[in-house]
Short mmCIF file of C-alpha atoms in Angstrom, two decimals:
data_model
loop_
_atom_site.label_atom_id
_atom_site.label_comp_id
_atom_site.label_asym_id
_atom_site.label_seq_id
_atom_site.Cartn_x
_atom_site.Cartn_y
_atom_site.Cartn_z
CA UNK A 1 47.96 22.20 -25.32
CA UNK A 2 44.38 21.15 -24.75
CA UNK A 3 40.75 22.93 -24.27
CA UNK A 4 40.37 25.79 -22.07
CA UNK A 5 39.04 25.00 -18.66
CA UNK A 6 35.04 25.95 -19.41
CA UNK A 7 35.60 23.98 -22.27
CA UNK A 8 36.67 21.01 -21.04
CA UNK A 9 34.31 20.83 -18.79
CA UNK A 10 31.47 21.33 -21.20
CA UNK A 11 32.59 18.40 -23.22
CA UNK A 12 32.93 15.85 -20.02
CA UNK A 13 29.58 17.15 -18.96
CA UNK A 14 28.04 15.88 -21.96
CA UNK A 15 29.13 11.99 -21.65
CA UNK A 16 26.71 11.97 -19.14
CA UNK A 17 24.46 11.45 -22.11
CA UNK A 18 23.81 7.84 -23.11
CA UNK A 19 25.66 6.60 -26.06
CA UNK A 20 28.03 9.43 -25.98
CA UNK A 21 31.26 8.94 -25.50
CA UNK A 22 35.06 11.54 -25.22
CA UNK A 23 35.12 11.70 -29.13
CA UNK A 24 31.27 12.42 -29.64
CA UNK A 25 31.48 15.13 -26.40
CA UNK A 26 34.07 16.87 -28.16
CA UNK A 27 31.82 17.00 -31.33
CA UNK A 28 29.23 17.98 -29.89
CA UNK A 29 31.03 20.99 -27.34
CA UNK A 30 32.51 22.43 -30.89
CA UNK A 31 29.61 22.13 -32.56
CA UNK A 32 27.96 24.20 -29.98
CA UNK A 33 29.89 26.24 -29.76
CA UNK A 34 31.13 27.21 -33.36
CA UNK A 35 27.49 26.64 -34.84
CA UNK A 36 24.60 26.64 -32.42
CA UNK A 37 24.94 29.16 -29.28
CA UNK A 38 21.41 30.06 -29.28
CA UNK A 39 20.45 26.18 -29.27
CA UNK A 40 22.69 25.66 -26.53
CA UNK A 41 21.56 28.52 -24.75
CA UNK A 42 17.86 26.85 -25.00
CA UNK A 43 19.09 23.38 -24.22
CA UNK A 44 20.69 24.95 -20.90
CA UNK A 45 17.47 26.20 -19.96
CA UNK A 46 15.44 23.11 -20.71
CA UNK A 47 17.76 21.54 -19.01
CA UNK A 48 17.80 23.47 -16.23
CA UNK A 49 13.81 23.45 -15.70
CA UNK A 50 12.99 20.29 -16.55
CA UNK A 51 15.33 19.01 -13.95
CA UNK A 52 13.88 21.69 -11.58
CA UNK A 53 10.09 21.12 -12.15
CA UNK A 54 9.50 17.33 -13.37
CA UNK A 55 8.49 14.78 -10.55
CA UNK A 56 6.59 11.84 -10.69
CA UNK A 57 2.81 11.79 -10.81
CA UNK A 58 1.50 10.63 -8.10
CA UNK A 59 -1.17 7.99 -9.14
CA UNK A 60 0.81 6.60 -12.16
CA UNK A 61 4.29 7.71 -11.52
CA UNK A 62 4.95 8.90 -15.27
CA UNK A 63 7.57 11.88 -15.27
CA UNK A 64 5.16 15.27 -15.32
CA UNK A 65 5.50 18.69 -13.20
CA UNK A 66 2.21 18.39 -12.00
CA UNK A 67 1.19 16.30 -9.34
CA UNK A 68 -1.16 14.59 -10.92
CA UNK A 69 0.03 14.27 -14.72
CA UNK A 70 -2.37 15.29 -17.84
CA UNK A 71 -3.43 11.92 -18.74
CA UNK A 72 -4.17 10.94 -15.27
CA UNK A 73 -6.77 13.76 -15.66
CA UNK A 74 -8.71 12.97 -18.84
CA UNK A 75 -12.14 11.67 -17.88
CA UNK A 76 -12.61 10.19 -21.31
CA UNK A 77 -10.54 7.22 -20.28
CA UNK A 78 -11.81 3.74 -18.86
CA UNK A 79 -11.11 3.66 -15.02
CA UNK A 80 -11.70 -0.15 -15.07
CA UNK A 81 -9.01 -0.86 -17.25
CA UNK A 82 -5.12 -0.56 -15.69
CA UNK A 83 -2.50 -0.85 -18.10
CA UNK A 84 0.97 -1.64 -16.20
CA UNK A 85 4.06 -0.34 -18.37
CA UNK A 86 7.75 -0.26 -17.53
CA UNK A 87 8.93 3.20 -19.53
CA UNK A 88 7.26 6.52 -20.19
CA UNK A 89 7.99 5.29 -23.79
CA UNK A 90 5.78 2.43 -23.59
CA UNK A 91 2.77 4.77 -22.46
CA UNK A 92 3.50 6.58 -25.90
CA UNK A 93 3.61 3.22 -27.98
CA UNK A 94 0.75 1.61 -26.42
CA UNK A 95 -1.54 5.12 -26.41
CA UNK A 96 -0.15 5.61 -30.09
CA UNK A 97 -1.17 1.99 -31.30
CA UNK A 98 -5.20 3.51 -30.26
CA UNK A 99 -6.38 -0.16 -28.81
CA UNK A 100 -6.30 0.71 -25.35
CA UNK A 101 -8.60 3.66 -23.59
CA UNK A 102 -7.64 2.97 -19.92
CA UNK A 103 -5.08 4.60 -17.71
CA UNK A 104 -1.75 3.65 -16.78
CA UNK A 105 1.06 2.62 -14.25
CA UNK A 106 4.45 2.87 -14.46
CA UNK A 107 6.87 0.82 -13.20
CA UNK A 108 9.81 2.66 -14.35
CA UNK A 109 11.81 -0.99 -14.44
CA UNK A 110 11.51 -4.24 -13.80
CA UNK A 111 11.87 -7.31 -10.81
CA UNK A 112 15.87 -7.72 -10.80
CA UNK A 113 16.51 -9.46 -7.96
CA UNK A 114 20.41 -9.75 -9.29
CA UNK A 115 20.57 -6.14 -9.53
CA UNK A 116 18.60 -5.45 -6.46
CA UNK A 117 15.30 -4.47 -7.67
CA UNK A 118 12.73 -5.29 -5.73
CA UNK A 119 8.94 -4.59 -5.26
CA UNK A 120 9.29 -1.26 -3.75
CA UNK A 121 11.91 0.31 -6.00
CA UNK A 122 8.77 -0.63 -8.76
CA UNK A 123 6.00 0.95 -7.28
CA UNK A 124 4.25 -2.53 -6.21
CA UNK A 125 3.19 -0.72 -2.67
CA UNK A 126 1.67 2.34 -4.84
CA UNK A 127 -0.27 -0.07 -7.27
CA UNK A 128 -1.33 -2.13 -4.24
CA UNK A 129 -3.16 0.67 -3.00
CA UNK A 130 -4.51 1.74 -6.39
CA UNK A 131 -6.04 -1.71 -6.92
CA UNK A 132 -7.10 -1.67 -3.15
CA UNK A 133 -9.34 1.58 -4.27
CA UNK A 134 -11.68 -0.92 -5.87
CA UNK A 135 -11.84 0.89 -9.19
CA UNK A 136 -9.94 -1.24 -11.43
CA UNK A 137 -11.71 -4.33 -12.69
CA UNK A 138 -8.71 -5.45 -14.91
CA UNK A 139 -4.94 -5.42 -15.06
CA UNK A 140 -3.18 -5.28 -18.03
CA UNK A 141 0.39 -6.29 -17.96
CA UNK A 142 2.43 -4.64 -20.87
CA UNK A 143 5.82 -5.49 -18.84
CA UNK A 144 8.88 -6.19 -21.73
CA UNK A 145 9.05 -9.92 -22.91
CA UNK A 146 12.42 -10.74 -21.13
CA UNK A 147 12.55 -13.15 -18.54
CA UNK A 148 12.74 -10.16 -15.91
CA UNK A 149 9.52 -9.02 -17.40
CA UNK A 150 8.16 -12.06 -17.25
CA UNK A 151 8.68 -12.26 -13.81
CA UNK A 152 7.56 -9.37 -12.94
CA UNK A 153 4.51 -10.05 -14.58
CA UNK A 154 3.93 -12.89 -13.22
CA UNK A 155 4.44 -11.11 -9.47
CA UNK A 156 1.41 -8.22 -10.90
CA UNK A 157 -0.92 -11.41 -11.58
CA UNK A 158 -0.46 -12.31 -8.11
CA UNK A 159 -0.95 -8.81 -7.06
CA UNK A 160 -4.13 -8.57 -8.91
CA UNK A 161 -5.78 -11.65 -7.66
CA UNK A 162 -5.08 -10.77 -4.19
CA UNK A 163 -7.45 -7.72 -4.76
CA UNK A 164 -9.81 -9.85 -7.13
CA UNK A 165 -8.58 -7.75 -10.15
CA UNK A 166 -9.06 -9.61 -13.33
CA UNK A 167 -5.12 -9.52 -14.71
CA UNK A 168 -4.04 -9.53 -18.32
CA UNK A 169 -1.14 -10.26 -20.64
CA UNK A 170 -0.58 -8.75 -23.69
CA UNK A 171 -0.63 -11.43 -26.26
CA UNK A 172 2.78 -12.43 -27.45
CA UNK A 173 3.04 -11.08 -30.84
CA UNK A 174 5.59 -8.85 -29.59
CA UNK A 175 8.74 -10.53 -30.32
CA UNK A 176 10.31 -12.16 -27.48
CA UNK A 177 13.39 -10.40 -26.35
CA UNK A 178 12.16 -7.13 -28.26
CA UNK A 179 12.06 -3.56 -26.90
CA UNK A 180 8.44 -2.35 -26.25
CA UNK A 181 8.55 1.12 -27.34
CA UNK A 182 10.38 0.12 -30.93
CA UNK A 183 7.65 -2.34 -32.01
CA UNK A 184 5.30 -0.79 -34.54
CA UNK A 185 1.80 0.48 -34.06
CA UNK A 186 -0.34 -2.50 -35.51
CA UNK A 187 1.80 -5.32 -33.63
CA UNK A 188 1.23 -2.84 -30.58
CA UNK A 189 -2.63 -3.18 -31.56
CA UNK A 190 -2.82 -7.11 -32.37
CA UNK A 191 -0.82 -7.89 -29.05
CA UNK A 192 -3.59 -5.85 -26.86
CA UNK A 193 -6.29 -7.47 -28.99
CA UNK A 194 -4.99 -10.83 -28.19
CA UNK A 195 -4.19 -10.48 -24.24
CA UNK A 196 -4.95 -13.82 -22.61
CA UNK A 197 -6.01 -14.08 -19.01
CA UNK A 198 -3.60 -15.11 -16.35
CA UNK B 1 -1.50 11.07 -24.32
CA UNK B 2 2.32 12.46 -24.79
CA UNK B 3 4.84 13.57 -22.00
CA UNK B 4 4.73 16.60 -20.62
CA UNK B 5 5.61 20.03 -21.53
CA UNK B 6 8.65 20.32 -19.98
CA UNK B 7 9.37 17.00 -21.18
CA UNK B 8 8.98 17.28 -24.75
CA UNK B 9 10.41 20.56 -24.16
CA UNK B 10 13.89 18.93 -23.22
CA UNK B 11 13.53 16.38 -26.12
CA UNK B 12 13.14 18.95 -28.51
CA UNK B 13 16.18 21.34 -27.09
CA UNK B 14 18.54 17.83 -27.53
CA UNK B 15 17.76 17.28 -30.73
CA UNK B 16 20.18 20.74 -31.55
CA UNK B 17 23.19 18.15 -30.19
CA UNK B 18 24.53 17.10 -33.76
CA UNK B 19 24.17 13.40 -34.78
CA UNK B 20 20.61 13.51 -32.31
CA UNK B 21 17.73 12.84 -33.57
CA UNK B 22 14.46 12.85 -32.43
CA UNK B 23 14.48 8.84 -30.95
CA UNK B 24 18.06 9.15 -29.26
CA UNK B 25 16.66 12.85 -27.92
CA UNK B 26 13.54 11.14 -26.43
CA UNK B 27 16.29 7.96 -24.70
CA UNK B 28 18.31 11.00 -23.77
CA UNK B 29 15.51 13.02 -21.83
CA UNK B 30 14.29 9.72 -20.24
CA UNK B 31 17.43 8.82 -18.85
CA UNK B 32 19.02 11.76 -17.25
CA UNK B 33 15.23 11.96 -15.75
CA UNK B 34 15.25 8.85 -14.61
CA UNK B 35 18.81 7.96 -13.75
CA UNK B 36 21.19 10.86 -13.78
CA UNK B 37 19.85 14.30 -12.65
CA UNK B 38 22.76 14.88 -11.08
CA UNK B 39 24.25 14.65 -14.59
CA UNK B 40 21.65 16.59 -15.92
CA UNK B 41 21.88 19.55 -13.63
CA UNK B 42 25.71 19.16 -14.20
CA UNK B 43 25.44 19.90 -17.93
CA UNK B 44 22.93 22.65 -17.66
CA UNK B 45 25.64 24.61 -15.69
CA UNK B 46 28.34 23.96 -17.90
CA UNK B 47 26.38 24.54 -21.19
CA UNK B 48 25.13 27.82 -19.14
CA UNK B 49 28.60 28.65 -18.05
CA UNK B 50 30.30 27.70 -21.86
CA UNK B 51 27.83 29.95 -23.73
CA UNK B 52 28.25 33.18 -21.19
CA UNK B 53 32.29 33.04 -20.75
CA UNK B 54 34.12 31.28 -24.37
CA UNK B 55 34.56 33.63 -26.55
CA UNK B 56 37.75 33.46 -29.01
CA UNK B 57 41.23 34.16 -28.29
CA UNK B 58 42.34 37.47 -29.87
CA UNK B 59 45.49 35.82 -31.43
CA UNK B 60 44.54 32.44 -32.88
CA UNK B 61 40.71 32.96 -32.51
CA UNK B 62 40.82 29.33 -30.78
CA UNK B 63 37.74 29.05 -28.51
CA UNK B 64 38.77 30.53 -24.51
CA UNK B 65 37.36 32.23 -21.52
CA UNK B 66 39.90 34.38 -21.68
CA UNK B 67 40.99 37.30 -24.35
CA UNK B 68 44.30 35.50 -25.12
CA UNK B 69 44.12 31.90 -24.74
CA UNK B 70 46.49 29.29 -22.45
CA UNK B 71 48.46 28.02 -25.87
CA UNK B 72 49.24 31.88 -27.39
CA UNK B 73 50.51 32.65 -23.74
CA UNK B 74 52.88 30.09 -24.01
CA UNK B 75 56.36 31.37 -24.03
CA UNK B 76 58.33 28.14 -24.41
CA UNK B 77 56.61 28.01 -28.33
CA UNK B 78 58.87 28.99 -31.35
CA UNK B 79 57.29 32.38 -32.47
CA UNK B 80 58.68 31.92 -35.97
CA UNK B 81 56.67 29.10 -36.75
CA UNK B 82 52.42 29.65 -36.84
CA UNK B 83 50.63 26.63 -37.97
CA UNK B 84 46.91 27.37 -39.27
CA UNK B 85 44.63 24.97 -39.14
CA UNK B 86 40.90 24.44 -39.73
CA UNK B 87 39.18 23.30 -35.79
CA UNK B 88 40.36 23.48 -32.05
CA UNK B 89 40.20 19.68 -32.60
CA UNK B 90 43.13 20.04 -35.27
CA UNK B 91 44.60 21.94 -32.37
CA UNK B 92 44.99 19.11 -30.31
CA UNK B 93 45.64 16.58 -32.97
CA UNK B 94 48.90 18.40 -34.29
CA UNK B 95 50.26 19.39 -30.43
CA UNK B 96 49.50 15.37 -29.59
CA UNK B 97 52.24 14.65 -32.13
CA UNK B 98 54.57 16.27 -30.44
CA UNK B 99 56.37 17.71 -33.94
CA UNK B 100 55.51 21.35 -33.67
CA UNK B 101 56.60 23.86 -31.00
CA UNK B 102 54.93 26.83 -32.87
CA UNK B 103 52.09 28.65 -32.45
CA UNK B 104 48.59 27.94 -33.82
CA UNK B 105 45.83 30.08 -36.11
CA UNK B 106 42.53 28.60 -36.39
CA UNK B 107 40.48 29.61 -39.25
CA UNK B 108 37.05 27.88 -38.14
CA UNK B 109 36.45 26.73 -41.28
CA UNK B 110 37.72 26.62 -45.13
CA UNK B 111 37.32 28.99 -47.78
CA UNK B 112 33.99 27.69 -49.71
CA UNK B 113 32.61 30.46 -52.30
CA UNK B 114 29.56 28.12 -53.12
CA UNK B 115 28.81 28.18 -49.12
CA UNK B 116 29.49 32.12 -49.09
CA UNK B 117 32.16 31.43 -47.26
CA UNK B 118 34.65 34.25 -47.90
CA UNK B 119 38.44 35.33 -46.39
CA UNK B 120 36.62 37.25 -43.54
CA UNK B 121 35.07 34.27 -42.31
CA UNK B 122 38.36 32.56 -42.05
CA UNK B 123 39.74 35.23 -40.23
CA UNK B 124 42.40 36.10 -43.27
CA UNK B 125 42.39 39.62 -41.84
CA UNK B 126 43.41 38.82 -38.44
CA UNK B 127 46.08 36.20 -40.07
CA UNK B 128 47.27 39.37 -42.25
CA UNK B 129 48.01 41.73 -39.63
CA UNK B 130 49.81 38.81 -37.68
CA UNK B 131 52.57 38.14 -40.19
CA UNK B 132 52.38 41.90 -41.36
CA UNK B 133 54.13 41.65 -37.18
CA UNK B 134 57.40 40.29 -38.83
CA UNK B 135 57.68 37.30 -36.28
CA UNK B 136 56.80 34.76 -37.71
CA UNK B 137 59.25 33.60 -40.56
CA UNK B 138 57.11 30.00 -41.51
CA UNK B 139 53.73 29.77 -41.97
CA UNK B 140 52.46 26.08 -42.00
CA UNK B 141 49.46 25.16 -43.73
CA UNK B 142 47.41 22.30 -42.46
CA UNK B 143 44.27 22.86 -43.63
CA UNK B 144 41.88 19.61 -44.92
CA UNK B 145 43.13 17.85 -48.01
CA UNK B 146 39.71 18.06 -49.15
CA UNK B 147 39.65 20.74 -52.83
CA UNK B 148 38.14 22.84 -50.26
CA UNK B 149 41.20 22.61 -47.59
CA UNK B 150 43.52 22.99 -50.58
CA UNK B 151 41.90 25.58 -51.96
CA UNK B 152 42.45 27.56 -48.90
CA UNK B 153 45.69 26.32 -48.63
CA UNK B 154 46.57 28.08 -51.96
CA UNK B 155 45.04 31.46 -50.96
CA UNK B 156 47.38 31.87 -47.98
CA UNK B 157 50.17 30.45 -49.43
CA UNK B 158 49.61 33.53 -51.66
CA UNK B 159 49.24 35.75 -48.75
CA UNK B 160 52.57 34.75 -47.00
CA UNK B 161 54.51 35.68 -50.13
CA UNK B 162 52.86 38.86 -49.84
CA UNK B 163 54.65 39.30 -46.46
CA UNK B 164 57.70 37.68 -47.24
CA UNK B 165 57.27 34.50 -44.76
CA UNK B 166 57.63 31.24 -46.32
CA UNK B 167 55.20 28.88 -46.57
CA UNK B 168 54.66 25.10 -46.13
CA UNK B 169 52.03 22.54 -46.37
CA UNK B 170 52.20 19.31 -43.88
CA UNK B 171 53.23 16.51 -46.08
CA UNK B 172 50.35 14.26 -47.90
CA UNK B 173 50.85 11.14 -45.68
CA UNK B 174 47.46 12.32 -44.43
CA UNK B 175 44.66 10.48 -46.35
CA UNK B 176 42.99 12.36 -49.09
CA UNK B 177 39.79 13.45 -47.85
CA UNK B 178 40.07 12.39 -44.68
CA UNK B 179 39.53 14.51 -41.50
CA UNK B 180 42.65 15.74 -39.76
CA UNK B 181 41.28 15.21 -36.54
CA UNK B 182 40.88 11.40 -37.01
CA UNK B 183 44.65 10.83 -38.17
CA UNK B 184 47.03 8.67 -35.70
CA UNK B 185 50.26 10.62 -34.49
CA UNK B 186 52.56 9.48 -36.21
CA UNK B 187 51.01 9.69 -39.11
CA UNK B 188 50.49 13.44 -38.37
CA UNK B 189 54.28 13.53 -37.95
CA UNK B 190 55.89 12.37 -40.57
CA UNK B 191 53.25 14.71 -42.46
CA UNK B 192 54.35 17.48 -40.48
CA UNK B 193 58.43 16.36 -40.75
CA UNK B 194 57.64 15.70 -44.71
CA UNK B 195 56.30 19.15 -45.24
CA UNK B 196 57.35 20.82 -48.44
CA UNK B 197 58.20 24.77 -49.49
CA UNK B 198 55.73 26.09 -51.78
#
């Protein structure tokens, strides 16, 4: 005795999701199932488009299903003023902690030369030629404050002088080791405040 | 600045997964976009595919594609013996422990007047006009041991009599107020070997 077939396959579909393992799956299936068939039904479809539709903007590579995304777009923003991120998170966080008006960069990662990460699988050639554009009169390096992060930073700064780009470090009241996007909204504020130059 | 329709879109359809909140939603999103689309794309289908075909079986009203499910087909099972129980996760937990041969009846649920939750909902027709058949001769009860699971225990111990099939309760070596579904084999069988005539 076990699930039917459709079932079975529902509930090792969903350990694709992280943090969710057999036991969880199976949870979650029956719940769906017993409980919430219209919010699976929606999920399915959300699922379905999002993985359809959403690329990667092509000036800051943030996840969006236009080419260029919405916040690329504002005019209001500061185009002198490059803030480099690793997660779509961060952009959230940082935009959320109101101490920064510029636009952004993703990196999507970090330097891992263990792990085989290198400059192109972060974007460096796209953010060479977006500093090459002449626009951008400083860097700011919000990169996580892990030794990965650190180097990677440190590679940016490099980047940036190359193109005579002013570069920037947020200010280390973000504590080492921490997760960007979990920090609250006035350490978020105090750590752009404080950015040193490189 | 926020992500994008479609993004937040897909955060907000995860959050129906139970034990998902809006944080592990937003991780969620952001990882199958950014590492596992194939996953993604994967679990659409399913969750598409789940919702359309699994319906419940017409016997034991366990959840199946198909109008009588695998386990009720089964001809090897002892049709005397019908166990009900409360989830398809009960389901497995009892056929794991390799003490029953019978056949199952899953009620989806406990009778819970302060919920609304009546015989109907249960199924206690369906489970009448199944031992009104004259096959089976035992029907065992392993509903929760919560008052709930007892109470409900009571009510179709009451309706067995009615038809003249005797009926048992699995033994209390299961915790009190613990959840069938997390109980170790052979726990679950000396419970089931230990049951007792009411």
């Amino acid at each position: 005795m076990s699930f039917s077939p459709l079932t079975l396959r529902l509930i090792e579909s969903l350990t694709c999701l992280p943090g969710v393992g057999p036991k969880s799956a199976q949870r979650m299936a029956l719940h769906l199932l017993d409980r919430d068939r219209v919010g699976a039904q929606k999920l399915a479809d959300s699922l379905q488009l999002a993985m359809e539709k959403i690329g990667r903007c092509q000036r800051c590579r943030n996840f969006s299903e236009e080419t260029v995304c919405h916040t690329c777009r504002q005019t209001s923003r500061d185009p002198a003023l490059l803030c480099v991120v690793e997660t779509p998170a961060d952009v959230i966080a940082i935009d959320q902690s109101g101490s920064f008006r510029g636009y952004y960069f993703l990196l999507l990662g970090h330097l891992s030369p263990i792990d085989g990460i290198g400059p192109e699988d972060i974007g460096a050639d796209v953010l060479d030629e977006r500093l090459a554009e002449g626009e951008v009169k400083e860097l700011v390096i919000a990169t996580g404050t892990t030794v990965e992060g650190e180097a990677t930073a440190h590679y940016l700064s490099e980047m940036a002088r190359r193109h005579n780009v002013v570069a920037s470090r947020i200010a280390h009241g973000v504590p080492m080791g921490g997760e960007l996007e979990y920090v609250d909204s006035n350490t978020l504020s105090l750590a752009l405040q404080g950015r040193k130059i490189l």
